mmCIF file of C-alpha atoms and ligand atoms in Angstrom:
data_model
loop_
_atom_site.group_PDB
_atom_site.id
_atom_site.type_symbol
_atom_site.label_atom_id
_atom_site.label_comp_id
_atom_site.label_asym_id
_atom_site.label_seq_id
_atom_site.Cartn_x
_atom_site.Cartn_y
_atom_site.Cartn_z
ATOM 1 C CA MET A 76 24.374 -12.312 -3.247
ATOM 2 C CA PRO A 77 20.830 -13.467 -4.230
ATOM 3 C CA LYS A 78 18.863 -11.463 -6.775
ATOM 4 C CA ILE A 79 15.086 -11.643 -6.803
ATOM 5 C CA LEU A 80 12.604 -10.630 -9.487
ATOM 6 C CA GLY A 81 9.374 -9.226 -8.018
ATOM 7 C CA LEU A 82 6.049 -8.700 -9.791
ATOM 8 C CA GLU A 83 3.387 -6.318 -8.499
ATOM 9 C CA GLY A 84 -0.041 -5.981 -10.079
ATOM 10 C CA THR A 85 -2.721 -6.017 -7.369
ATOM 11 C CA ALA A 86 -4.626 -3.040 -8.808
ATOM 12 C CA TRP A 87 -3.641 -0.093 -11.035
ATOM 13 C CA ASN A 88 0.118 -0.453 -11.167
ATOM 14 C CA LEU A 89 1.969 -3.204 -12.984
ATOM 15 C CA SER A 90 5.604 -3.245 -11.982
ATOM 16 C CA ALA A 91 8.568 -5.610 -12.235
ATOM 17 C CA ALA A 92 11.773 -5.074 -10.276
ATOM 18 C CA VAL A 93 14.981 -6.883 -9.443
ATOM 19 C CA VAL A 94 16.638 -6.263 -6.081
ATOM 20 C CA ASP A 95 19.551 -7.592 -4.102
ATOM 21 C CA GLU A 96 20.365 -6.917 -0.449
ATOM 22 C CA LYS A 97 21.965 -3.587 -1.289
ATOM 23 C CA ASP A 98 19.478 -1.899 -3.566
ATOM 24 C CA VAL A 99 16.977 -1.917 -6.410
ATOM 25 C CA ILE A 100 18.864 -2.967 -9.551
ATOM 26 C CA ALA A 101 16.089 -2.395 -12.092
ATOM 27 C CA GLU A 102 12.407 -1.503 -12.084
ATOM 28 C CA THR A 103 9.945 -1.115 -14.951
ATOM 29 C CA THR A 104 6.357 0.009 -14.577
ATOM 30 C CA ALA A 105 3.204 0.232 -16.690
ATOM 31 C CA THR A 106 0.303 2.128 -15.154
ATOM 32 C CA TYR A 107 -3.365 1.478 -15.905
ATOM 33 C CA MET A 108 -5.312 4.708 -16.254
ATOM 34 C CA PRO A 109 -9.094 4.369 -16.443
ATOM 35 C CA THR A 110 -10.554 6.546 -19.227
ATOM 36 C CA THR A 111 -13.634 7.290 -17.116
ATOM 37 C CA GLY A 112 -14.601 6.367 -13.542
ATOM 38 C CA GLY A 113 -12.398 4.358 -11.208
ATOM 39 C CA ILE A 114 -10.408 1.123 -11.579
ATOM 40 C CA HIS A 115 -12.353 -1.491 -13.551
ATOM 41 C CA PRO A 116 -10.960 -4.879 -12.384
ATOM 42 C CA ARG A 117 -11.283 -6.652 -15.749
ATOM 43 C CA GLU A 118 -9.854 -3.738 -17.707
ATOM 44 C CA ALA A 119 -6.952 -3.414 -15.254
ATOM 45 C CA ALA A 120 -6.257 -7.157 -15.627
ATOM 46 C CA GLN A 121 -6.321 -6.831 -19.419
ATOM 47 C CA HIS A 122 -3.898 -3.932 -19.148
ATOM 48 C CA HIS A 123 -1.557 -6.060 -17.032
ATOM 49 C CA ALA A 124 -1.847 -9.041 -19.405
ATOM 50 C CA SER A 125 -0.925 -6.934 -22.413
ATOM 51 C CA HIS A 126 2.036 -5.193 -20.709
ATOM 52 C CA ILE A 127 3.613 -7.847 -18.511
ATOM 53 C CA ALA A 128 5.889 -9.443 -21.135
ATOM 54 C CA LYS A 129 7.346 -6.051 -22.052
ATOM 55 C CA VAL A 130 7.740 -4.918 -18.417
ATOM 56 C CA VAL A 131 9.573 -8.123 -17.428
ATOM 57 C CA LYS A 132 11.768 -8.075 -20.549
ATOM 58 C CA GLU A 133 12.817 -4.456 -19.959
ATOM 59 C CA THR A 134 13.703 -5.227 -16.353
ATOM 60 C CA LEU A 135 15.740 -8.328 -17.187
ATOM 61 C CA LYS A 136 17.472 -6.465 -20.012
ATOM 62 C CA ILE A 137 18.903 -4.047 -17.446
ATOM 63 C CA CYS A 138 20.036 -6.583 -14.861
ATOM 64 C CA GLY A 139 20.589 -9.869 -16.704
ATOM 65 C CA LYS A 140 18.796 -13.178 -16.321
ATOM 66 C CA ASP A 141 20.694 -14.721 -13.385
ATOM 67 C CA ILE A 142 17.741 -14.473 -11.005
ATOM 68 C CA ASP A 143 17.475 -16.655 -7.870
ATOM 69 C CA ALA A 144 13.689 -16.563 -7.443
ATOM 70 C CA VAL A 145 10.496 -14.990 -8.759
ATOM 71 C CA ALA A 146 8.325 -13.268 -6.148
ATOM 72 C CA PHE A 147 4.798 -12.015 -6.831
ATOM 73 C CA SER A 148 1.960 -10.270 -5.000
ATOM 74 C CA GLN A 149 -0.342 -13.143 -4.058
ATOM 75 C CA GLY A 150 -2.871 -10.810 -2.389
ATOM 76 C CA PRO A 151 -4.746 -8.893 -1.207
ATOM 77 C CA GLY A 152 -5.948 -7.233 -4.380
ATOM 78 C CA LEU A 153 -8.357 -7.386 -7.305
ATOM 79 C CA GLY A 154 -8.950 -11.036 -8.308
ATOM 80 C CA PRO A 155 -8.555 -10.654 -12.093
ATOM 81 C CA CYS A 156 -5.344 -8.605 -11.684
ATOM 82 C CA LEU A 157 -3.867 -11.030 -9.156
ATOM 83 C CA ARG A 158 -4.593 -14.033 -11.369
ATOM 84 C CA THR A 159 -2.921 -12.405 -14.378
ATOM 85 C CA VAL A 160 0.263 -11.616 -12.456
ATOM 86 C CA ALA A 161 0.318 -15.014 -10.689
ATOM 87 C CA THR A 162 0.098 -16.760 -14.071
ATOM 88 C CA ALA A 163 3.045 -14.753 -15.378
ATOM 89 C CA ALA A 164 5.066 -15.424 -12.200
ATOM 90 C CA ARG A 165 4.477 -19.182 -12.419
ATOM 91 C CA ALA A 166 5.463 -19.240 -16.109
ATOM 92 C CA LEU A 167 8.641 -17.251 -15.393
ATOM 93 C CA ALA A 168 9.693 -19.369 -12.404
ATOM 94 C CA LEU A 169 9.140 -22.606 -14.328
ATOM 95 C CA SER A 170 10.929 -21.457 -17.459
ATOM 96 C CA MET A 171 13.882 -19.958 -15.551
ATOM 97 C CA GLU A 172 13.945 -23.007 -13.253
ATOM 98 C CA VAL A 173 13.981 -20.946 -10.057
ATOM 99 C CA PRO A 174 11.719 -21.027 -6.973
ATOM 100 C CA LEU A 175 8.438 -19.134 -6.817
ATOM 101 C CA ILE A 176 7.587 -16.997 -3.769
ATOM 102 C CA GLY A 177 4.063 -15.675 -3.137
ATOM 103 C CA VAL A 178 4.184 -12.579 -0.935
ATOM 104 C CA ASN A 179 1.636 -10.601 1.043
ATOM 105 C CA HIS A 180 1.275 -7.145 -0.499
ATOM 106 C CA CYS A 181 0.654 -5.307 2.821
ATOM 107 C CA ILE A 182 3.753 -6.805 4.439
ATOM 108 C CA ALA A 183 5.785 -5.819 1.368
ATOM 109 C CA HIS A 184 4.799 -2.183 2.021
ATOM 110 C CA ILE A 185 6.065 -2.491 5.612
ATOM 111 C CA GLU A 186 9.319 -4.255 4.724
ATOM 112 C CA VAL A 187 10.289 -1.835 1.966
ATOM 113 C CA GLY A 188 9.695 0.973 4.469
ATOM 114 C CA ARG A 189 11.978 -0.713 7.018
ATOM 115 C CA TRP A 190 14.563 -1.201 4.273
ATOM 116 C CA LYS A 191 14.481 2.318 2.895
ATOM 117 C CA THR A 192 14.175 4.290 6.153
ATOM 118 C CA LYS A 193 15.803 3.897 9.560
ATOM 119 C CA ALA A 194 12.615 2.361 10.994
ATOM 120 C CA CYS A 195 13.372 -0.866 12.817
ATOM 121 C CA ASP A 196 10.291 -2.035 14.715
ATOM 122 C CA PRO A 197 7.554 0.484 13.904
ATOM 123 C CA VAL A 198 3.808 0.743 14.187
ATOM 124 C CA THR A 199 2.878 1.036 10.495
ATOM 125 C CA LEU A 200 -0.006 3.065 9.141
ATOM 126 C CA TYR A 201 -0.685 1.484 5.737
ATOM 127 C CA VAL A 202 -3.066 3.640 3.732
ATOM 128 C CA SER A 203 -3.743 2.823 0.094
ATOM 129 C CA GLY A 204 -6.627 2.664 -2.352
ATOM 130 C CA ALA A 205 -8.254 -0.489 -1.035
ATOM 131 C CA ASN A 206 -6.443 -0.976 2.286
ATOM 132 C CA SER A 207 -6.246 0.971 5.513
ATOM 133 C CA GLN A 208 -4.589 -0.775 8.424
ATOM 134 C CA VAL A 209 -2.534 -0.125 11.521
ATOM 135 C CA LEU A 210 -0.004 -2.937 11.915
ATOM 136 C CA ALA A 211 2.861 -3.914 14.172
ATOM 137 C CA TYR A 212 5.080 -6.950 14.624
ATOM 138 C CA ARG A 213 4.492 -9.152 17.628
ATOM 139 C CA ALA A 214 5.298 -12.833 18.244
ATOM 140 C CA GLY A 215 6.019 -14.060 14.734
ATOM 141 C CA ARG A 216 3.437 -12.078 12.801
ATOM 142 C CA TYR A 217 2.412 -8.631 11.670
ATOM 143 C CA ARG A 218 -0.701 -8.085 13.759
ATOM 144 C CA VAL A 219 -3.520 -5.828 12.627
ATOM 145 C CA PHE A 220 -4.281 -3.449 15.508
ATOM 146 C CA GLY A 221 -6.928 -1.487 13.655
ATOM 147 C CA GLU A 222 -8.378 -1.423 10.159
ATOM 148 C CA THR A 223 -11.165 -0.081 8.012
ATOM 149 C CA LEU A 224 -14.537 -1.706 8.472
ATOM 150 C CA ASP A 225 -15.597 -0.837 4.932
ATOM 151 C CA ILE A 226 -13.560 0.908 2.206
ATOM 152 C CA GLY A 227 -9.927 2.059 2.181
ATOM 153 C CA ILE A 228 -9.163 5.763 2.677
ATOM 154 C CA GLY A 229 -7.786 6.051 -0.896
ATOM 155 C CA ASN A 230 -10.975 4.609 -2.386
ATOM 156 C CA ALA A 231 -13.013 6.946 -0.164
ATOM 157 C CA LEU A 232 -11.090 9.970 -1.464
ATOM 158 C CA ASP A 233 -11.322 8.704 -5.064
ATOM 159 C CA LYS A 234 -15.053 8.046 -4.740
ATOM 160 C CA PHE A 235 -15.757 11.472 -3.299
ATOM 161 C CA ALA A 236 -13.582 13.125 -5.956
ATOM 162 C CA ARG A 237 -15.363 11.247 -8.744
ATOM 163 C CA PHE A 238 -18.729 12.417 -7.363
ATOM 164 C CA ALA A 239 -17.398 15.987 -7.367
ATOM 165 C CA GLY A 240 -16.392 15.625 -11.036
ATOM 166 C CA LEU A 241 -12.636 15.338 -10.448
ATOM 167 C CA PRO A 242 -10.547 12.851 -12.460
ATOM 168 C CA HIS A 243 -9.051 9.610 -11.079
ATOM 169 C CA PRO A 244 -7.063 9.257 -8.854
ATOM 170 C CA GLY A 245 -8.845 11.773 -6.662
ATOM 171 C CA GLY A 246 -6.508 11.776 -3.638
ATOM 172 C CA PRO A 247 -3.940 14.240 -5.020
ATOM 173 C CA LYS A 248 -6.705 16.528 -6.377
ATOM 174 C CA VAL A 249 -8.451 16.622 -3.003
ATOM 175 C CA GLU A 250 -5.130 17.517 -1.384
ATOM 176 C CA GLU A 251 -4.597 20.442 -3.787
ATOM 177 C CA LEU A 252 -8.120 21.815 -3.363
ATOM 178 C CA ALA A 253 -7.977 21.471 0.432
ATOM 179 C CA LYS A 254 -5.136 24.012 0.532
ATOM 180 C CA LYS A 255 -7.537 26.708 -0.676
ATOM 181 C CA ALA A 256 -10.189 26.061 1.995
ATOM 182 C CA THR A 257 -11.397 28.771 4.362
ATOM 183 C CA ARG A 258 -13.503 26.817 6.858
ATOM 184 C CA TYR A 259 -14.039 23.369 8.377
ATOM 185 C CA THR A 260 -17.411 21.656 7.905
ATOM 186 C CA PRO A 261 -18.128 18.988 10.530
ATOM 187 C CA LEU A 262 -18.299 15.465 9.033
ATOM 188 C CA PRO A 263 -18.888 12.072 10.735
ATOM 189 C CA TYR A 264 -15.840 10.916 12.699
ATOM 190 C CA THR A 265 -16.121 7.132 12.913
ATOM 191 C CA VAL A 266 -13.709 5.229 15.133
ATOM 192 C CA LYS A 267 -15.106 2.041 16.678
ATOM 193 C CA GLY A 268 -12.728 0.482 19.162
ATOM 194 C CA MET A 269 -9.500 0.372 17.158
ATOM 195 C CA ASP A 270 -11.233 0.248 13.766
ATOM 196 C CA PHE A 271 -12.427 3.030 11.486
ATOM 197 C CA SER A 272 -14.939 3.440 8.696
ATOM 198 C CA PHE A 273 -14.992 5.776 5.694
ATOM 199 C CA SER A 274 -18.128 5.130 3.673
ATOM 200 C CA GLY A 275 -20.445 7.220 5.903
ATOM 201 C CA LEU A 276 -17.922 10.065 5.817
ATOM 202 C CA THR A 277 -17.798 9.834 2.004
ATOM 203 C CA THR A 278 -21.591 10.038 1.687
ATOM 204 C CA ALA A 279 -21.748 12.947 4.155
ATOM 205 C CA ALA A 280 -18.997 14.796 2.263
ATOM 206 C CA GLN A 281 -20.950 14.394 -0.990
ATOM 207 C CA GLU A 282 -24.027 15.753 0.784
ATOM 208 C CA ALA A 283 -22.004 18.677 2.216
ATOM 209 C CA LEU A 284 -21.203 19.873 -1.309
ATOM 210 C CA LYS A 285 -24.771 21.244 -1.442
ATOM 211 C CA SER A 286 -23.980 23.847 1.223
ATOM 212 C CA SER A 287 -20.164 24.223 1.266
ATOM 213 C CA THR A 288 -17.525 24.908 -1.361
ATOM 214 C CA LEU A 289 -15.576 22.002 -2.881
ATOM 215 C CA GLN A 290 -12.359 23.364 -1.320
ATOM 216 C CA ASP A 291 -13.920 23.454 2.159
ATOM 217 C CA VAL A 292 -15.302 19.927 1.839
ATOM 218 C CA CYS A 293 -11.947 18.580 0.575
ATOM 219 C CA HIS A 294 -10.256 20.150 3.606
ATOM 220 C CA SER A 295 -12.905 18.847 6.013
ATOM 221 C CA PHE A 296 -12.744 15.354 4.493
ATOM 222 C CA GLN A 297 -8.951 15.236 4.969
ATOM 223 C CA GLU A 298 -8.977 16.689 8.487
ATOM 224 C CA THR A 299 -11.678 14.254 9.660
ATOM 225 C CA ALA A 300 -10.360 11.096 7.980
ATOM 226 C CA PHE A 301 -6.711 11.733 8.823
ATOM 227 C CA ALA A 302 -7.531 12.534 12.476
ATOM 228 C CA MET A 303 -9.243 9.127 12.694
ATOM 229 C CA LEU A 304 -6.165 7.398 11.251
ATOM 230 C CA VAL A 305 -3.762 9.272 13.509
ATOM 231 C CA GLU A 306 -5.889 8.557 16.609
ATOM 232 C CA VAL A 307 -5.829 4.807 16.003
ATOM 233 C CA THR A 308 -2.119 4.858 15.138
ATOM 234 C CA GLU A 309 -1.401 6.702 18.395
ATOM 235 C CA ARG A 310 -3.405 4.208 20.405
ATOM 236 C CA ALA A 311 -1.525 1.316 18.754
ATOM 237 C CA VAL A 312 1.733 3.045 19.742
ATOM 238 C CA ALA A 313 0.519 3.407 23.335
ATOM 239 C CA HIS A 314 -0.653 -0.207 23.438
ATOM 240 C CA THR A 315 2.456 -1.793 21.940
ATOM 241 C CA GLY A 316 4.975 0.547 23.556
ATOM 242 C CA LYS A 317 6.846 0.892 20.248
ATOM 243 C CA ASN A 318 8.749 4.088 19.609
ATOM 244 C CA GLU A 319 8.538 4.439 15.825
ATOM 245 C CA VAL A 320 5.768 5.089 13.326
ATOM 246 C CA LEU A 321 6.124 4.179 9.643
ATOM 247 C CA LEU A 322 3.832 5.505 6.930
ATOM 248 C CA ALA A 323 3.144 3.264 3.896
ATOM 249 C CA GLY A 324 0.806 3.152 0.883
ATOM 250 C CA GLY A 325 -0.159 5.602 -1.853
ATOM 251 C CA VAL A 326 -2.140 7.950 0.418
ATOM 252 C CA GLY A 327 1.109 8.393 2.351
ATOM 253 C CA ALA A 328 2.113 10.895 -0.347
ATOM 254 C CA ASN A 329 -0.302 13.351 1.278
ATOM 255 C CA VAL A 330 1.616 16.150 2.984
ATOM 256 C CA ARG A 331 -1.169 16.990 5.444
ATOM 257 C CA LEU A 332 -1.353 13.367 6.646
ATOM 258 C CA ARG A 333 2.419 13.346 7.124
ATOM 259 C CA GLU A 334 2.239 16.600 9.048
ATOM 260 C CA MET A 335 -0.436 15.250 11.403
ATOM 261 C CA LEU A 336 1.456 11.992 12.021
ATOM 262 C CA ALA A 337 4.741 13.827 12.529
ATOM 263 C CA LEU A 338 3.076 16.107 15.073
ATOM 264 C CA MET A 339 1.643 13.167 17.025
ATOM 265 C CA CYS A 340 5.065 11.472 17.040
ATOM 266 C CA GLU A 341 6.782 14.658 18.151
ATOM 267 C CA ASP A 342 4.288 15.065 21.012
ATOM 268 C CA ARG A 343 5.008 11.510 22.168
ATOM 269 C CA GLY A 344 8.763 11.810 21.651
ATOM 270 C CA ILE A 345 8.950 8.983 19.110
ATOM 271 C CA GLU A 346 10.336 8.769 15.559
ATOM 272 C CA PHE A 347 8.279 9.202 12.406
ATOM 273 C CA TYR A 348 9.437 7.607 9.127
ATOM 274 C CA ALA A 349 8.140 7.773 5.568
ATOM 275 C CA PRO A 350 10.091 6.323 2.622
ATOM 276 C CA GLU A 351 10.587 8.315 -0.570
ATOM 277 C CA LYS A 352 7.552 8.430 -2.857
ATOM 278 C CA ARG A 353 8.583 5.645 -5.267
ATOM 279 C CA PHE A 354 8.478 3.137 -2.365
ATOM 280 C CA MET A 355 5.219 4.526 -0.963
ATOM 281 C CA GLY A 356 2.594 3.517 -3.541
ATOM 282 C CA ASP A 357 2.460 0.046 -5.119
ATOM 283 C CA ASN A 358 5.819 -0.885 -6.659
ATOM 284 C CA GLY A 359 7.662 -3.984 -7.861
ATOM 285 C CA ALA A 360 10.715 -3.312 -5.677
ATOM 286 C CA MET A 361 8.783 -3.934 -2.453
ATOM 287 C CA ILE A 362 7.584 -7.325 -3.746
ATOM 288 C CA ALA A 363 11.102 -8.280 -4.844
ATOM 289 C CA TYR A 364 12.526 -7.163 -1.491
ATOM 290 C CA LEU A 365 10.028 -9.129 0.620
ATOM 291 C CA GLY A 366 10.669 -12.043 -1.761
ATOM 292 C CA LEU A 367 14.365 -11.713 -0.938
ATOM 293 C CA LEU A 368 13.732 -11.790 2.836
ATOM 294 C CA MET A 369 11.506 -14.860 2.436
ATOM 295 C CA TYR A 370 13.968 -16.536 0.051
ATOM 296 C CA LYS A 371 16.814 -16.109 2.536
ATOM 297 C CA SER A 372 14.752 -17.645 5.340
ATOM 298 C CA GLY A 373 14.046 -20.700 3.161
ATOM 299 C CA TYR A 374 10.487 -19.935 2.142
ATOM 300 C CA ARG A 375 9.226 -21.347 -1.203
ATOM 301 C CA THR A 376 5.730 -21.440 -2.727
ATOM 302 C CA ALA A 377 4.815 -24.678 -4.499
ATOM 303 C CA ILE A 378 2.938 -24.193 -7.792
ATOM 304 C CA GLU A 379 -0.153 -25.841 -6.279
ATOM 305 C CA ASP A 380 -0.094 -23.289 -3.424
ATOM 306 C CA SER A 381 0.383 -20.276 -5.689
ATOM 307 C CA LYS A 382 -3.297 -19.478 -6.268
ATOM 308 C CA ALA A 383 -4.164 -15.780 -6.088
ATOM 309 C CA ASN A 384 -5.672 -14.832 -2.720
ATOM 310 C CA PRO A 385 -7.750 -11.610 -3.016
ATOM 311 C CA ASN A 386 -8.397 -11.524 0.767
ATOM 312 C CA PHE A 387 -4.871 -12.464 1.917
ATOM 313 C CA ARG A 388 -4.559 -10.883 5.379
ATOM 314 C CA PRO A 389 -1.145 -9.810 6.636
ATOM 315 C CA ASP A 390 -1.779 -11.600 9.943
ATOM 316 C CA ASP A 391 -2.269 -14.861 7.989
ATOM 317 C CA ALA A 392 1.390 -14.806 6.918
ATOM 318 C CA GLU A 393 4.092 -16.297 9.117
ATOM 319 C CA VAL A 394 7.111 -13.994 9.475
ATOM 320 C CA MET A 395 10.310 -16.061 9.543
ATOM 321 C CA TRP A 396 12.810 -13.317 8.771
ATOM 322 C CA ARG A 397 12.525 -11.355 12.028
HETATM 323 P P1 LIG B 488 -1.819 2.537 -3.646
HETATM 324 O O1 LIG B 488 -3.024 1.641 -3.755
HETATM 325 O O2 LIG B 488 -1.028 2.287 -2.410
HETATM 326 O O3 LIG B 488 -0.955 2.548 -4.848
HETATM 327 O O4 LIG B 488 -2.407 4.040 -3.503
HETATM 328 C C1 LIG B 488 -3.316 4.591 -4.419
HETATM 329 C C2 LIG B 488 -4.206 5.583 -3.702
HETATM 330 O O5 LIG B 488 -3.413 6.680 -3.204
HETATM 331 C C3 LIG B 488 -5.280 6.219 -4.584
HETATM 332 O O6 LIG B 488 -6.518 6.028 -3.943
HETATM 333 C C4 LIG B 488 -4.891 7.701 -4.641
HETATM 334 O O7 LIG B 488 -6.007 8.578 -4.697
HETATM 335 C C5 LIG B 488 -4.158 7.873 -3.334
HETATM 336 N N1 LIG B 488 -3.254 9.026 -3.317
HETATM 337 C C6 LIG B 488 -2.173 9.239 -4.110
HETATM 338 N N2 LIG B 488 -1.601 10.431 -3.827
HETATM 339 C C7 LIG B 488 -2.344 10.988 -2.827
HETATM 340 C C8 LIG B 488 -2.282 12.210 -2.096
HETATM 341 N N3 LIG B 488 -1.337 13.127 -2.329
HETATM 342 N N4 LIG B 488 -3.218 12.439 -1.145
HETATM 343 C C9 LIG B 488 -4.168 11.515 -0.892
HETATM 344 N N5 LIG B 488 -4.281 10.365 -1.542
HETATM 345 C C10 LIG B 488 -3.385 10.080 -2.504
HETATM 346 MG MG1 LIG B 489 -0.666 -1.126 -1.818
#
């Protein structure tokens, strides 16, 4: 049974994992925490560079060195972070004399969700710091049915929270404060065709703090942004005729978002799936698992093709394992 080492380090989380077809055998993580402000790309990359040897060593100590391939997040993500992890992946693959496999980070979120839940052919809502997309499989690729036109929902929440004086990451703090709200303040609801946008909403929410309480604005921000995401997800379901929805990405930890998606799915009589939290945000296991699927279908990345790709779109990747 093949065993794959996967390296994730597109942004804040550096993680190495080894998986086989059955389960995650080992996973080690080192998290970059900005002292002030949000994620600083160069500082995050320096964090990854200084922790990667230890993280990989710890992982291989648990599961042994008989690895069949090294998979890594080739993109999308922060350039300096991607380059650091790609360099480590190349060095490992060459020294262990095993193939290298560059994987698309967004697709890894989908595949780990399909692996760890009963979802088979879902419409996926992938909501993370930098990314917000509605995806589904059709004719050999994961197609993007809708996506953010500016910033990701996680970054929008983090940016608003930072403005309000809350520490990074802001998403969980906004969720806590929203529970204590007493009224909804109207904020811009921006859905254009199948796409959405969050930067105007973020600015308006910051403005709203002048006349509403922080709790009320947190609640209104969530209700508005999540309704936009659920609307587009529902329309993708209607368009594709699929009967499952999968939630992926760090913002997927939000209970209110889950509630709204579950309600929409219940109303339509379709299934809603969300993997456990460790497979929701960025993690090494999802990279190793997608690496395993690609490895089994014969995919290999030549060293000269292993350049980091900060704008790697999921619909640019050919899906040979489905
Ligand atoms: P990822 O890039 O997928 O690892 O996700 C990171 C993003 O998830 C950050 O922007 C966090 O603020 C956000 N996040 C984490 N937990 C929550 C939560 N409970 N509610 C909303 N956003 C969250
Ligand atoms: Mg992610």
